Amino acid sequence: MQIALDATRASHGPAATLPAGARLLHAAPGPQPNAARSFEKGAAVFAEGDPATAFYKVVAGAVRTSQLLSDGRRQIDSFHLPGDIFGIESGARHVFSADVVEDATLIAYRGRCLDALAGADADLARQIAAAMIRSLERARAHMLLLGRKTALERIATFLLDLSARLPDMDHIDLPMSRMDIADHLGLTIETVSRLLTRLDRDGVIEVSAQRRSIILRDRAALRRLGT
Amino acid sequence: MQIALDATRASHGPAATLPAGARLLHAAPGPQPNAARSFEKGAAVFAEGDPATAFYKVVAGAVRTSQLLSDGRRQIDSFHLPGDIFGIESGARHVFSADVVEDATLIAYRGRCLDALAGADADLARQIAAAMIRSLERARAHMLLLGRKTALERIATFLLDLSARLPDMDHIDLPMSRMDIADHLGLTIETVSRLLTRLDRDGVIEVSAQRRSIILRDRAALRRLGT
DNA sequence: CGTGAACTTGAAAGTTTTCAAAGGGTGTGG
DNA sequence: CCACACCCTTTGAAAACTTTCAAGTTCACG
């Protein structure tokens, strides 16, 4: 469930396009962007149950948002890459948690996102709205994957999706661990590993010696496998 | 992925909080609600690929939104009950389809929903925004279900969720078939049937002779089973 | 009252998980 | 600069859960 507000696609500077007087119409101030802040790998941006005082935009690095069941089972709804917005909530508290997968720089927008939508900054509101809709579409696609695709199809889809979001189309530097991938795709770490090995053996992809870098050798085959 | 715009929960008076002159800022008129229209069970409200000319609000009945894989596997992201909004798209065409599960009355809002958000009707915009956020939260919960819950946990969660959205808390009149339930929960029709039978046998629920009506006998047990 | 669709039930098969153990890489400390 | 740890990843075998295949049964409807 990711808010795909890609900077390259939605490149409006905050409040840049709004008439200067417009904000006078509204009593409540919209969310205030703070300076970009750095987070280390493994850091928690926020945890389930924390007060939802802000939402975030990724400048660099990668963040995962996830939910836990009481016995420890985890579902990662989405990985957020540069340009993505995450942390939008309707209630006063976060119902999921966000952790840094790879050293990241984030911009926090203080205030509830609903205020941004109806509030001061019309341009930010539009960005957020567009991002939410895209996020909904991604969520739908992910539900199809989780509900109806086989393990192999999930891996193929994941690799294809990730490559489309990364700068270099055929070379993927995985920011996340096998465990993260498994928890995103609704599989176990072992299944992920086995299928990656199989795709490598079949010449569809090439997994580097360090295991964190993948080259897509046969994109067409991957598309076939992704269903 | 459902837009839960429950009229009882989102009860802001139309445009009540915005200064009257504000709408003059916007050139484009917002979506125009048409008269409520009736749809028969089985009818397609829209299909994958159709131009996205409107979004809808359920007045009565039930609608399912789903996606298909090329081989026929289907995933139902959500069932939409009275009060819910569905059919919001970012692009010009629908990427999923909507079918009537149970004779329904719908209100169509012509125009793109993004226009409603930035456009003429501030109250509708707020409603849609709130609905989208709730929809995202439901999608997240459903991803957790599809990715990490067992078949029994899925059924228990489904029954509990459904009962919370229906008027009579303990009596569920299922508007959908076993096939629909299976395609929503990422299971097969046989598994759904077996588990419903088992819950009945264990005294947790009571399935009527016609199979479409369920009484929740032991809500606590259901909660335990839903994890 | 007959027909057909929807649902239930049983047995076998299959995919993925679980349990176990070994391999490999990175990082720290000597 | 090398060695020891520790964590991540891979691999194998057995187990488990869910699906698939195949009949029945029931209920709704003509």
PDB file of C-alpha atoms in Angstrom, chain A residues 33-125:
ATOM      1  CA  PRO A  33       7.088  20.461   5.836  1.00  0.00           C
ATOM      2  CA  ASN A  34      10.105  20.224   8.074  1.00  0.00           C
ATOM      3  CA  ALA A  35      13.659  20.045   6.879  1.00  0.00           C
ATOM      4  CA  ALA A  36      14.686  16.700   5.449  1.00  0.00           C
ATOM      5  CA  ARG A  37      15.922  14.388   8.146  1.00  0.00           C
ATOM      6  CA  SER A  38      18.169  11.347   7.979  1.00  0.00           C
ATOM      7  CA  PHE A  39      17.283   7.941   9.355  1.00  0.00           C
ATOM      8  CA  GLU A  40      19.565   4.982   9.809  1.00  0.00           C
ATOM      9  CA  LYS A  41      18.850   1.519   8.528  1.00  0.00           C
ATOM     10  CA  GLY A  42      16.649  -0.284  11.015  1.00  0.00           C
ATOM     11  CA  ALA A  43      15.282   2.888  12.585  1.00  0.00           C
ATOM     12  CA  ALA A  44      11.572   3.161  13.231  1.00  0.00           C
ATOM     13  CA  VAL A  45       9.982   6.183  11.588  1.00  0.00           C
ATOM     14  CA  PHE A  46       6.873   5.445  13.587  1.00  0.00           C
ATOM     15  CA  ALA A  47       5.372   2.380  15.207  1.00  0.00           C
ATOM     16  CA  GLU A  48       1.897   0.915  15.388  1.00  0.00           C
ATOM     17  CA  GLY A  49       0.003   2.864  18.021  1.00  0.00           C
ATOM     18  CA  ASP A  50       2.109   6.024  17.835  1.00  0.00           C
ATOM     19  CA  PRO A  51       0.203   9.302  17.539  1.00  0.00           C
ATOM     20  CA  ALA A  52      -0.127  10.151  13.852  1.00  0.00           C
ATOM     21  CA  THR A  53       1.359  13.634  13.952  1.00  0.00           C
ATOM     22  CA  ALA A  54       2.850  13.648  10.481  1.00  0.00           C
ATOM     23  CA  PHE A  55       3.148  11.908   7.170  1.00  0.00           C
ATOM     24  CA  TYR A  56       6.324  11.527   5.176  1.00  0.00           C
ATOM     25  CA  LYS A  57       7.901  11.740   1.775  1.00  0.00           C
ATOM     26  CA  VAL A  58      10.951   9.705   0.871  1.00  0.00           C
ATOM     27  CA  VAL A  59      13.840  11.731  -0.533  1.00  0.00           C
ATOM     28  CA  ALA A  60      16.405   8.954  -0.503  1.00  0.00           C
ATOM     29  CA  GLY A  61      16.684   5.396   0.760  1.00  0.00           C
ATOM     30  CA  ALA A  62      13.854   2.943   1.359  1.00  0.00           C
ATOM     31  CA  VAL A  63      11.149   2.482   3.973  1.00  0.00           C
ATOM     32  CA  ARG A  64       8.794  -0.403   4.628  1.00  0.00           C
ATOM     33  CA  THR A  65       5.336  -0.121   6.155  1.00  0.00           C
ATOM     34  CA  SER A  66       4.033  -3.206   7.879  1.00  0.00           C
ATOM     35  CA  GLN A  67       1.513  -4.720  10.227  1.00  0.00           C
ATOM     36  CA  LEU A  68       1.995  -7.478  12.772  1.00  0.00           C
ATOM     37  CA  LEU A  69      -0.216 -10.226  14.087  1.00  0.00           C
ATOM     38  CA  SER A  70       0.070 -11.053  17.764  1.00  0.00           C
ATOM     39  CA  ASP A  71       2.133 -14.169  17.083  1.00  0.00           C
ATOM     40  CA  GLY A  72       4.698 -12.263  15.096  1.00  0.00           C
ATOM     41  CA  ARG A  73       3.515 -12.892  11.567  1.00  0.00           C
ATOM     42  CA  ARG A  74       4.197  -9.773   9.571  1.00  0.00           C
ATOM     43  CA  GLN A  75       2.815  -8.322   6.372  1.00  0.00           C
ATOM     44  CA  ILE A  76       4.706  -5.569   4.593  1.00  0.00           C
ATOM     45  CA  ASP A  77       2.154  -3.689   2.515  1.00  0.00           C
ATOM     46  CA  SER A  78       4.695  -1.689   0.634  1.00  0.00           C
ATOM     47  CA  PHE A  79       8.245  -0.573   0.180  1.00  0.00           C
ATOM     48  CA  HIS A  80       8.539   3.167  -0.265  1.00  0.00           C
ATOM     49  CA  LEU A  81      11.228   4.507  -2.557  1.00  0.00           C
ATOM     50  CA  PRO A  82      12.324   8.075  -3.295  1.00  0.00           C
ATOM     51  CA  GLY A  83       9.345  10.204  -4.267  1.00  0.00           C
ATOM     52  CA  ASP A  84       6.794   8.097  -2.403  1.00  0.00           C
ATOM     53  CA  ILE A  85       4.576   9.448   0.357  1.00  0.00           C
ATOM     54  CA  PHE A  86       3.610   7.239   3.275  1.00  0.00           C
ATOM     55  CA  GLY A  87       2.096   7.470   6.727  1.00  0.00           C
ATOM     56  CA  ILE A  88      -1.347   8.765   5.833  1.00  0.00           C
ATOM     57  CA  GLU A  89      -3.888   7.860   8.502  1.00  0.00           C
ATOM     58  CA  SER A  90      -7.502   8.643   9.146  1.00  0.00           C
ATOM     59  CA  GLY A  91      -7.360   8.260  12.898  1.00  0.00           C
ATOM     60  CA  ALA A  92      -5.205   9.886  15.532  1.00  0.00           C
ATOM     61  CA  ARG A  93      -2.833   6.960  15.722  1.00  0.00           C
ATOM     62  CA  HIS A  94      -0.829   4.922  13.276  1.00  0.00           C
ATOM     63  CA  VAL A  95      -2.313   1.489  12.666  1.00  0.00           C
ATOM     64  CA  PHE A  96       0.853   0.213  11.028  1.00  0.00           C
ATOM     65  CA  SER A  97       4.534   0.831  11.512  1.00  0.00           C
ATOM     66  CA  ALA A  98       7.218   2.228   9.249  1.00  0.00           C
ATOM     67  CA  ASP A  99      10.865   1.181   9.415  1.00  0.00           C
ATOM     68  CA  VAL A 100      13.912   2.182   7.461  1.00  0.00           C
ATOM     69  CA  VAL A 101      15.156  -0.571   5.168  1.00  0.00           C
ATOM     70  CA  GLU A 102      18.098   1.339   3.805  1.00  0.00           C
ATOM     71  CA  ASP A 103      19.576   4.577   5.210  1.00  0.00           C
ATOM     72  CA  ALA A 104      17.021   7.159   4.271  1.00  0.00           C
ATOM     73  CA  THR A 105      16.283  10.852   4.064  1.00  0.00           C
ATOM     74  CA  LEU A 106      12.681  11.813   4.726  1.00  0.00           C
ATOM     75  CA  ILE A 107      10.637  14.964   4.748  1.00  0.00           C
ATOM     76  CA  ALA A 108       7.985  15.030   7.454  1.00  0.00           C
ATOM     77  CA  TYR A 109       4.794  16.968   6.917  1.00  0.00           C
ATOM     78  CA  ARG A 110       3.429  17.798  10.330  1.00  0.00           C
ATOM     79  CA  GLY A 111      -0.320  17.791  10.631  1.00  0.00           C
ATOM     80  CA  ARG A 112      -3.038  15.443   9.522  1.00  0.00           C
ATOM     81  CA  CYS A 113      -3.152  14.754   5.842  1.00  0.00           C
ATOM     82  CA  LEU A 114      -6.867  15.394   5.766  1.00  0.00           C
ATOM     83  CA  ASP A 115      -6.032  18.963   6.698  1.00  0.00           C
ATOM     84  CA  ALA A 116      -3.721  19.130   3.742  1.00  0.00           C
ATOM     85  CA  LEU A 117      -6.507  17.939   1.490  1.00  0.00           C
ATOM     86  CA  ALA A 118      -9.107  20.425   2.621  1.00  0.00           C
ATOM     87  CA  GLY A 119      -6.702  22.935   4.067  1.00  0.00           C
ATOM     88  CA  ALA A 120      -4.248  25.582   3.162  1.00  0.00           C
ATOM     89  CA  ASP A 121      -2.141  24.161   0.394  1.00  0.00           C
ATOM     90  CA  ALA A 122      -4.179  23.273  -2.665  1.00  0.00           C
ATOM     91  CA  ASP A 123      -1.208  21.974  -4.574  1.00  0.00           C
ATOM     92  CA  LEU A 124      -0.074  19.659  -1.819  1.00  0.00           C
ATOM     93  CA  ALA A 125      -3.683  18.540  -1.498  1.00  0.00           C
TER      94      ALA A 125
END
